[in-house]
Tab-separated table of C-alpha atoms in Angstrom:
chain	number	residue	atom	x	y	z
A	1	MET	CA	-0.125	0.409	-0.051
A	2	LYS	CA	1.683	3.340	-1.046
A	3	LYS	CA	0.959	5.864	1.165
A	4	ARG	CA	1.131	10.346	0.872
A	5	ARG	CA	3.854	11.540	2.904
A	6	SER	CA	3.561	11.929	6.560
A	7	ASN	CA	4.026	15.713	6.885
A	8	GLY	CA	5.982	16.524	10.087
A	9	GLU	CA	4.763	13.905	13.204
A	10	GLY	CA	1.838	13.025	11.336
A	11	GLY	CA	-0.527	12.783	8.645
A	12	LEU	CA	-3.893	11.685	6.510
A	13	SER	CA	-3.908	9.088	3.665
A	14	TRP	CA	-6.311	6.985	1.719
A	15	ASP	CA	-5.263	3.208	2.597
A	16	LYS	CA	-6.295	1.653	-1.116
A	17	GLU	CA	-6.408	-2.301	0.788
A	18	ARG	CA	-9.021	-1.302	3.469
A	19	GLN	CA	-10.441	1.074	1.900
A	20	LYS	CA	-10.507	3.639	4.840
A	21	TRP	CA	-8.603	7.051	5.343
A	22	CYS	CA	-5.744	6.211	7.918
A	23	GLY	CA	-4.258	8.839	10.171
A	24	THR	CA	-0.537	8.691	11.128
A	25	LEU	CA	0.886	10.327	14.494
A	26	ARG	CA	4.369	9.529	15.934
A	27	ASP	CA	4.095	9.698	20.062
A	28	THR	CA	7.501	11.843	21.330
A	29	ASN	CA	9.242	8.097	21.708
A	30	GLY	CA	9.152	7.615	17.658
A	31	LYS	CA	6.307	5.342	18.050
A	32	PRO	CA	3.534	5.465	15.327
A	33	HIS	CA	0.251	4.610	16.164
A	34	LYS	CA	-2.623	5.067	13.327
A	35	PHE	CA	-6.221	5.234	13.163
A	36	ARG	CA	-8.414	3.580	9.924
A	37	HIS	CA	-11.843	5.158	9.753
A	38	VAL	CA	-14.039	5.467	6.893
A	39	ASP	CA	-14.637	9.365	7.847
A	40	LYS	CA	-11.976	11.546	6.652
A	41	VAL	CA	-13.610	13.940	9.163
A	42	GLU	CA	-13.470	10.837	11.860
A	43	VAL	CA	-9.547	10.812	11.574
A	44	ILE	CA	-9.246	14.966	11.752
A	45	ASN	CA	-10.582	14.736	14.646
A	46	TRP	CA	-8.320	12.199	15.922
A	47	LEU	CA	-5.542	13.897	14.839
A	48	ASN	CA	-6.677	16.729	16.339
A	49	LYS	CA	-7.472	15.026	19.985
A	50	MET	CA	-3.990	13.134	19.444
A	51	ARG	CA	-1.807	16.550	18.760
A	52	LEU	CA	-3.250	18.021	21.236
A	53	VAL	CA	-2.282	14.980	24.230
A	54	TYR	CA	1.520	15.523	22.388
A	55	SER	CA	1.742	18.806	22.724
A	56	SER	CA	1.579	19.310	26.327
A	57	LEU	CA	4.610	16.646	26.175
A	58	ASN	CA	6.350	20.032	25.312
A	59	PRO	CA	9.195	18.261	27.956
A	60	LEU	CA	10.083	15.839	26.007
A	61	TYR	CA	11.581	18.343	23.593
A	62	SER	CA	13.380	20.843	25.428
A	63	TYR	CA	16.833	21.315	25.879
A	64	ASP	CA	16.203	22.930	28.773
A	65	THR	CA	14.295	20.116	30.128
A	66	THR	CA	15.185	18.852	33.930
A	67	LEU	CA	15.623	14.805	34.237
A	68	GLN	CA	12.398	15.172	36.522
A	69	ASP	CA	10.186	17.162	33.591
A	70	PHE	CA	11.182	14.136	31.163
A	71	ALA	CA	10.951	11.554	33.001
A	72	PHE	CA	6.610	13.027	34.543
A	73	ALA	CA	6.132	14.064	30.506
A	74	PHE	CA	7.153	10.562	29.608
A	75	ILE	CA	4.714	8.690	32.011
A	76	LYS	CA	1.775	10.854	31.019
A	77	ASN	CA	2.317	10.493	27.447
A	78	LYS	CA	2.520	6.858	28.459
A	79	ALA	CA	-0.753	6.890	30.641
A	80	ALA	CA	-2.208	8.485	27.205
A	81	ASN	CA	-2.062	5.415	25.122
A	82	PRO	CA	-4.324	2.949	25.866
A	83	LYS	CA	-1.959	0.173	25.209
A	84	ILE	CA	0.144	1.034	28.176
A	85	ALA	CA	-0.962	-1.008	31.249
A	86	GLU	CA	-1.800	1.085	34.183
A	87	SER	CA	0.578	-0.710	35.986
A	88	THR	CA	2.699	0.010	33.773
A	89	VAL	CA	2.532	3.711	34.050
A	90	ASN	CA	2.185	3.455	38.665
A	91	TYR	CA	5.499	1.382	38.272
A	92	TYR	CA	7.342	4.315	36.017
A	93	THR	CA	5.390	6.129	38.313
A	94	TYR	CA	7.579	4.556	41.611
A	95	LEU	CA	11.023	4.457	39.952
A	96	ALA	CA	10.475	8.445	38.762
A	97	SER	CA	10.654	8.883	42.493
A	98	LYS	CA	13.487	7.219	43.220
A	99	LEU	CA	15.973	10.257	40.928
A	100	TYR	CA	16.137	12.537	43.226
A	101	PRO	CA	18.889	14.397	43.390
A	102	LEU	CA	19.316	13.385	39.971
A	103	ALA	CA	15.924	14.428	38.770
A	104	ASN	CA	16.738	17.988	38.931
A	105	GLU	CA	19.861	18.314	36.573
A	106	VAL	CA	19.393	19.363	32.886
A	107	MET	CA	19.062	15.978	30.407
A	108	ASN	CA	21.563	16.892	28.343
A	109	LYS	CA	23.861	18.076	31.072
A	110	ILE	CA	23.995	14.485	32.700
A	111	THR	CA	27.201	12.654	31.992
A	112	PRO	CA	27.527	9.058	32.743
A	113	GLU	CA	29.669	9.546	35.711
A	114	ASP	CA	26.987	11.658	37.051
A	115	ILE	CA	24.984	8.357	36.127
A	116	ASP	CA	27.900	6.501	37.984
A	117	ALA	CA	27.471	8.877	40.778
A	118	PHE	CA	23.627	8.923	41.428
A	119	ILE	CA	24.071	4.837	41.291
A	120	ALA	CA	26.601	4.433	44.047
A	121	GLU	CA	25.285	6.649	46.446
A	122	ALA	CA	21.326	6.227	46.159
A	123	ASP	CA	20.069	4.845	49.690
A	124	LEU	CA	18.587	2.389	47.633
A	125	SER	CA	18.500	-0.823	47.702
A	126	ALA	CA	20.545	-3.295	44.805
A	127	SER	CA	16.978	-4.621	43.201
A	128	ASN	CA	16.178	-1.009	43.098
A	129	LYS	CA	19.286	0.213	41.865
A	130	ALA	CA	18.875	-2.100	38.800
A	131	LYS	CA	15.719	-1.447	38.427
A	132	VAL	CA	16.168	2.604	38.258
A	133	TYR	CA	18.837	1.989	36.142
A	134	LYS	CA	17.174	-0.001	33.870
A	135	PHE	CA	14.070	3.305	34.181
A	136	LEU	CA	17.658	5.225	33.183
A	137	LYS	CA	18.065	3.649	30.457
A	138	ILE	CA	14.255	3.931	29.422
A	139	LEU	CA	14.056	8.134	29.458
A	140	PHE	CA	17.688	8.508	28.148
A	141	GLY	CA	16.954	6.226	25.089
A	142	SER	CA	13.586	8.587	24.556
A	143	ALA	CA	15.362	11.552	25.094
A	144	ARG	CA	17.747	10.305	22.188
A	145	LYS	CA	15.612	9.205	19.977
A	146	ASN	CA	13.838	13.178	20.192
A	147	ASN	CA	17.088	14.049	20.005
A	148	LEU	CA	17.441	16.000	23.396
A	149	ILE	CA	20.240	14.903	23.445
A	150	LEU	CA	23.352	14.054	20.981
A	151	GLU	CA	25.244	10.804	22.961
A	152	ASN	CA	23.316	8.850	25.454
A	153	PRO	CA	25.397	8.162	28.655
A	154	MET	CA	23.625	5.316	29.747
A	155	ASP	CA	25.590	3.615	26.875
A	156	ILE	CA	29.008	4.055	28.934
A	157	ALA	CA	27.223	4.254	32.841
A	158	ILE	CA	28.358	1.607	34.764
A	159	VAL	CA	25.828	-1.325	35.330
A	160	PRO	CA	25.336	-2.044	39.305
A	161	GLU	CA	26.054	-5.293	40.140
A	162	TYR	CA	22.757	-7.043	41.253
A	163	GLU	CA	22.250	-10.976	40.886
A	164	PRO	CA	17.876	-11.527	41.770
A	165	GLU	CA	17.640	-14.474	44.909
A	166	TYR	CA	14.765	-16.732	43.915
A	167	ASP	CA	13.592	-18.940	46.736
A	168	GLU	CA	12.317	-22.317	46.741
A	169	PRO	CA	8.481	-22.167	46.213
A	170	PHE	CA	6.673	-23.959	48.879
A	171	THR	CA	6.377	-27.435	48.999
A	172	PRO	CA	2.909	-29.054	48.766
A	173	GLU	CA	3.523	-30.451	52.152
A	174	GLU	CA	4.277	-27.294	53.402
A	175	ILE	CA	0.894	-25.549	51.658
A	176	LYS	CA	-0.797	-28.415	53.340
A	177	LEU	CA	0.345	-27.615	56.946
A	178	ILE	CA	-0.322	-24.189	56.110
A	179	ILE	CA	-3.456	-24.693	55.762
A	180	THR	CA	-4.575	-27.395	58.372
A	181	LYS	CA	-3.511	-24.615	61.175
A	182	LEU	CA	-5.709	-22.324	59.552
A	183	LYS	CA	-8.519	-24.481	59.660
A	184	ASN	CA	-7.477	-25.742	63.051
A	185	THR	CA	-7.900	-22.032	64.284
A	186	PRO	CA	-11.412	-20.366	64.140
A	187	LYS	CA	-10.285	-17.122	64.079
A	188	PHE	CA	-8.396	-17.560	60.882
A	189	LEU	CA	-11.603	-18.913	58.990
A	190	ARG	CA	-11.595	-16.163	56.426
A	191	TYR	CA	-7.535	-16.630	55.338
A	192	TYR	CA	-8.417	-20.226	55.670
A	193	ALA	CA	-11.109	-19.659	52.817
A	194	LEU	CA	-8.752	-17.268	51.244
A	195	CYS	CA	-5.683	-19.604	51.357
A	196	SER	CA	-7.500	-22.336	50.212
A	197	LEU	CA	-8.570	-21.040	47.097
A	198	GLU	CA	-5.306	-19.424	46.336
A	199	SER	CA	-3.971	-22.545	46.124
A	200	VAL	CA	-5.977	-23.859	43.964
A	201	ILE	CA	-5.931	-21.095	41.670
A	202	GLY	CA	-2.539	-19.241	41.809
A	203	ALA	CA	-3.915	-15.983	41.806
A	204	ARG	CA	-2.195	-13.039	41.816
A	205	ILE	CA	-2.686	-11.211	45.340
A	206	GLY	CA	-4.763	-8.203	44.496
A	207	GLU	CA	-6.954	-10.382	41.910
A	208	ILE	CA	-7.704	-12.699	45.252
A	209	LEU	CA	-8.162	-9.978	46.939
A	210	GLY	CA	-10.417	-8.067	44.293
A	211	ILE	CA	-13.464	-10.782	44.089
A	212	GLU	CA	-16.537	-9.961	44.413
A	213	ARG	CA	-19.504	-12.005	46.122
A	214	SER	CA	-21.429	-11.324	42.912
A	215	THR	CA	-19.484	-13.415	40.553
A	216	LEU	CA	-19.376	-16.534	42.706
A	217	ASN	CA	-21.368	-19.587	40.916
A	218	PHE	CA	-21.309	-22.781	43.495
A	219	GLU	CA	-23.705	-24.702	41.392
A	220	LYS	CA	-20.939	-24.831	38.575
A	221	ASN	CA	-17.882	-23.883	41.336
A	222	TYR	CA	-15.937	-20.736	39.681
A	223	CYS	CA	-16.053	-17.195	40.293
A	224	LYS	CA	-15.278	-14.495	38.231
A	225	ILE	CA	-11.596	-12.784	38.271
A	226	LYS	CA	-12.354	-8.957	36.723
A	227	ASP	CA	-10.961	-6.251	39.206
A	228	ALA	CA	-7.449	-6.570	41.194
A	229	VAL	CA	-6.855	-4.563	44.722
A	230	LYS	CA	-4.222	-2.313	44.095
A	231	ALA	CA	-1.965	0.515	46.017
A	232	ASP	CA	-0.872	4.105	44.814
A	233	ILE	CA	1.769	5.455	44.906
A	234	ASN	CA	0.694	6.821	48.180
A	235	GLY	CA	0.534	3.967	49.243
A	236	ARG	CA	-3.235	4.063	49.430
A	237	THR	CA	-5.970	0.853	48.506
A	238	TYR	CA	-8.068	1.283	45.282
A	239	VAL	CA	-9.320	-1.238	43.353
A	240	GLY	CA	-8.463	-1.125	39.638
A	241	LYS	CA	-8.098	-3.510	36.580
A	242	THR	CA	-5.977	-6.688	36.356
A	243	LYS	CA	-2.866	-6.721	34.942
A	244	THR	CA	-3.608	-7.600	31.605
A	245	LYS	CA	-6.618	-8.285	29.737
A	246	ALA	CA	-5.540	-11.652	29.507
A	247	SER	CA	-6.412	-11.179	33.373
A	248	VAL	CA	-9.721	-11.049	33.076
A	249	ARG	CA	-10.814	-14.584	33.700
A	250	ILE	CA	-13.056	-17.155	34.667
A	251	GLN	CA	-11.864	-19.139	37.478
A	252	TYR	CA	-13.007	-22.557	38.460
A	253	PHE	CA	-12.617	-24.418	41.532
A	254	ASP	CA	-13.348	-28.443	43.130
A	255	ALA	CA	-16.576	-28.668	45.107
A	256	GLY	CA	-14.406	-29.101	47.832
A	257	ILE	CA	-13.179	-25.408	47.742
A	258	GLY	CA	-16.741	-24.004	47.357
A	259	LYS	CA	-17.898	-25.753	50.429
A	260	ILE	CA	-14.953	-24.056	51.968
A	261	LEU	CA	-16.014	-20.608	50.770
A	262	GLN	CA	-20.006	-21.133	51.098
A	263	ASP	CA	-18.868	-22.383	54.996
A	264	TYR	CA	-16.849	-19.049	55.440
A	265	LEU	CA	-19.875	-16.312	53.224
A	266	ALA	CA	-22.360	-18.151	56.458
A	267	ALA	CA	-19.758	-17.455	59.167
A	268	CYS	CA	-18.942	-13.804	57.588
A	269	ASN	CA	-21.057	-11.034	59.363
A	270	VAL	CA	-20.123	-8.635	57.170
A	271	ASP	CA	-22.018	-7.103	54.379
A	272	SER	CA	-19.608	-6.321	51.663
A	273	LYS	CA	-19.175	-6.250	47.859
A	274	TYR	CA	-16.183	-8.580	48.308
A	275	LEU	CA	-15.445	-12.033	49.083
A	276	PHE	CA	-12.666	-11.236	51.536
A	277	CYS	CA	-13.056	-7.713	52.891
A	278	THR	CA	-11.960	-6.061	56.105
A	279	ALA	CA	-14.870	-5.924	59.433
A	280	ASN	CA	-15.564	-2.345	57.367
A	281	GLY	CA	-16.246	-4.652	54.273
A	282	THR	CA	-13.899	-2.960	52.810
A	283	PRO	CA	-11.044	-4.365	50.363
A	284	ILE	CA	-8.847	-5.884	52.227
A	285	SER	CA	-5.222	-3.782	51.326
A	286	VAL	CA	-2.942	-5.299	50.027
A	287	ARG	CA	0.580	-4.655	52.593
A	288	ASN	CA	-2.453	-5.676	55.276
A	289	MET	CA	-2.661	-9.557	53.143
A	290	GLN	CA	0.968	-9.566	53.931
A	291	ARG	CA	1.362	-8.370	56.954
A	292	ALA	CA	-1.133	-11.243	57.836
A	293	TRP	CA	0.674	-13.917	55.422
A	294	LYS	CA	3.829	-13.412	57.521
A	295	MET	CA	1.675	-13.849	61.118
A	296	ILE	CA	0.279	-17.174	59.472
A	297	LEU	CA	4.055	-18.656	58.241
A	298	LYS	CA	4.977	-18.001	61.463
A	299	HIS	CA	1.623	-20.079	63.226
A	300	ALA	CA	2.220	-22.520	60.777
A	301	ASN	CA	6.222	-22.656	61.347
A	302	VAL	CA	6.873	-22.097	57.735
A	303	ARG	CA	9.683	-20.491	55.940
A	304	TYR	CA	8.642	-16.765	54.991
A	305	ARG	CA	8.379	-16.477	51.374
A	306	SER	CA	6.341	-13.799	50.344
A	307	PHE	CA	2.543	-14.378	49.512
A	308	HIS	CA	2.980	-14.223	45.481
A	309	TYR	CA	4.905	-17.721	46.060
A	310	LEU	CA	1.652	-19.508	46.323
A	311	ARG	CA	1.769	-18.461	42.970
A	312	HIS	CA	4.830	-19.575	41.743
A	313	SER	CA	4.179	-23.430	43.723
A	314	PHE	CA	0.691	-24.108	41.829
A	315	ILE	CA	2.750	-22.775	38.475
A	316	THR	CA	5.549	-25.056	39.415
A	317	GLU	CA	3.321	-27.626	40.215
A	318	MET	CA	0.929	-28.172	37.194
A	319	PHE	CA	4.314	-27.500	35.480
A	320	ILE	CA	5.233	-31.300	37.900
A	321	GLN	CA	2.324	-32.808	36.897
A	322	GLY	CA	2.162	-32.603	33.206
A	323	TYR	CA	-0.059	-29.870	31.996
A	324	ALA	CA	0.279	-27.834	28.861
A	325	ALA	CA	2.385	-24.215	29.675
A	326	ALA	CA	-0.929	-22.726	27.486
A	327	ASP	CA	-3.512	-24.532	29.924
A	328	ILE	CA	-1.543	-22.997	32.987
A	329	ALA	CA	-1.256	-18.880	31.692
A	330	ALA	CA	-5.341	-19.598	30.944
A	331	VAL	CA	-5.350	-20.199	34.749
A	332	VAL	CA	-3.314	-17.611	35.879
A	333	GLY	CA	-3.660	-15.039	33.557
A	334	HIS	CA	-1.026	-14.616	31.497
A	335	SER	CA	-1.077	-13.404	28.279
A	336	ARG	CA	2.561	-15.002	27.298
A	337	LEU	CA	3.827	-18.444	27.568
A	338	GLU	CA	7.125	-16.842	28.045
A	339	THR	CA	5.989	-15.241	31.564
A	340	THR	CA	4.426	-18.980	32.480
A	341	ASN	CA	7.822	-20.716	31.794
A	342	LYS	CA	9.762	-17.732	33.873
A	343	TYR	CA	7.590	-18.522	37.026
A	344	ALA	CA	7.925	-22.163	36.809
A	345	LEU	CA	10.209	-22.340	39.281
A	346	ARG	CA	12.291	-25.419	40.397
A	347	ARG	CA	12.546	-27.503	43.539
A	348	GLN	CA	15.407	-29.006	44.822
A	349	ASP	CA	13.790	-32.450	44.826
A	350	LYS	CA	12.751	-32.620	41.871
A	351	VAL	CA	16.085	-31.412	40.921
A	352	LEU	CA	17.368	-34.349	42.339
A	353	GLU	CA	14.627	-36.578	41.672
A	354	ILE	CA	15.913	-36.192	37.886
A	355	ALA	CA	19.201	-36.538	38.427
A	356	LYS	CA	18.468	-39.978	40.081
A	357	THR	CA	16.102	-40.835	36.970
A	358	ALA	CA	18.819	-40.177	34.626
A	359	ALA	CA	21.425	-42.533	36.368
A	360	ASN	CA	18.671	-45.065	36.497
A	361	ILE	CA	18.126	-45.118	32.358
A	362	TYR	CA	21.466	-44.962	31.558
A	363	ASN	CA	22.241	-47.916	34.116
A	364	ILE	CA	25.416	-45.338	35.936
A	365	ALA	CA	26.053	-47.242	39.349
């Protein structure tokens, strides 16, 4: 398809193949966005609307822009793109808050030495230093694309040393112990129901906290995951969208779990929209659930790993049981199989078992 050359940052052309007008506009990262419609006026209106959005991001084109202004203009641009997940915008906002005092410097005057000194002296964990470094690479890469800087200091800045630690997932025996301890402690009825459900669906912590009672179906034994409890940059709890579109799903469970949930709801005297809630009927915050999880593990005398490791453990066990990655991904709400495979953590006992099996196959004494 031949197109008329775009004028400036965007343009209008006739898509002969689709028989529609096509509006093309590059965002501040240089990425083209397209909108097609049979009505030429609709496309022109879209172009004008998007130009207005991008024109508010002038800091991305100013040579006197500080790193702070550039970062937040960059984030604002991402937020305006419907294809960018809300969680990504929140993550970038969090990282932008960690850029001080470097954030006050004019971007085209920042040197590799400035970045090295900032990373070395920053009061951040090794993990956060690595995350901030990657965020700076994204920001300076975008600045270079916009010709805001002639050279990218991140090309020769020192990469901070960080080796992520991957802990062992919970074993089936540990999970059984946790659930048994909760079952035998009446005051933990809510957490007994919550952990029982989590152990068989492998949901994200925010997803299980965001399940609504109205989505429960005890005849067919399923619930719907469509929202997630989150925390904003200031730590305030809110209910928002799930991480990805694939995360919105029908989540099945067996009759035994259904009975546990029914018993829990029968004993719960709090009227709430949410399956698991506080005494006031509001959703449990992620932070409070993490605190409760520490208490639960201590009560069960099980070594601490974060609540998210229940999800890791679920995926790992389903792989061990021989289920296909595509089926597991559908259950846990992953949009890419690569993500499912990444979360399938190895279990040391299975690694040793594989070694013994291999030795037996080849009759190695």
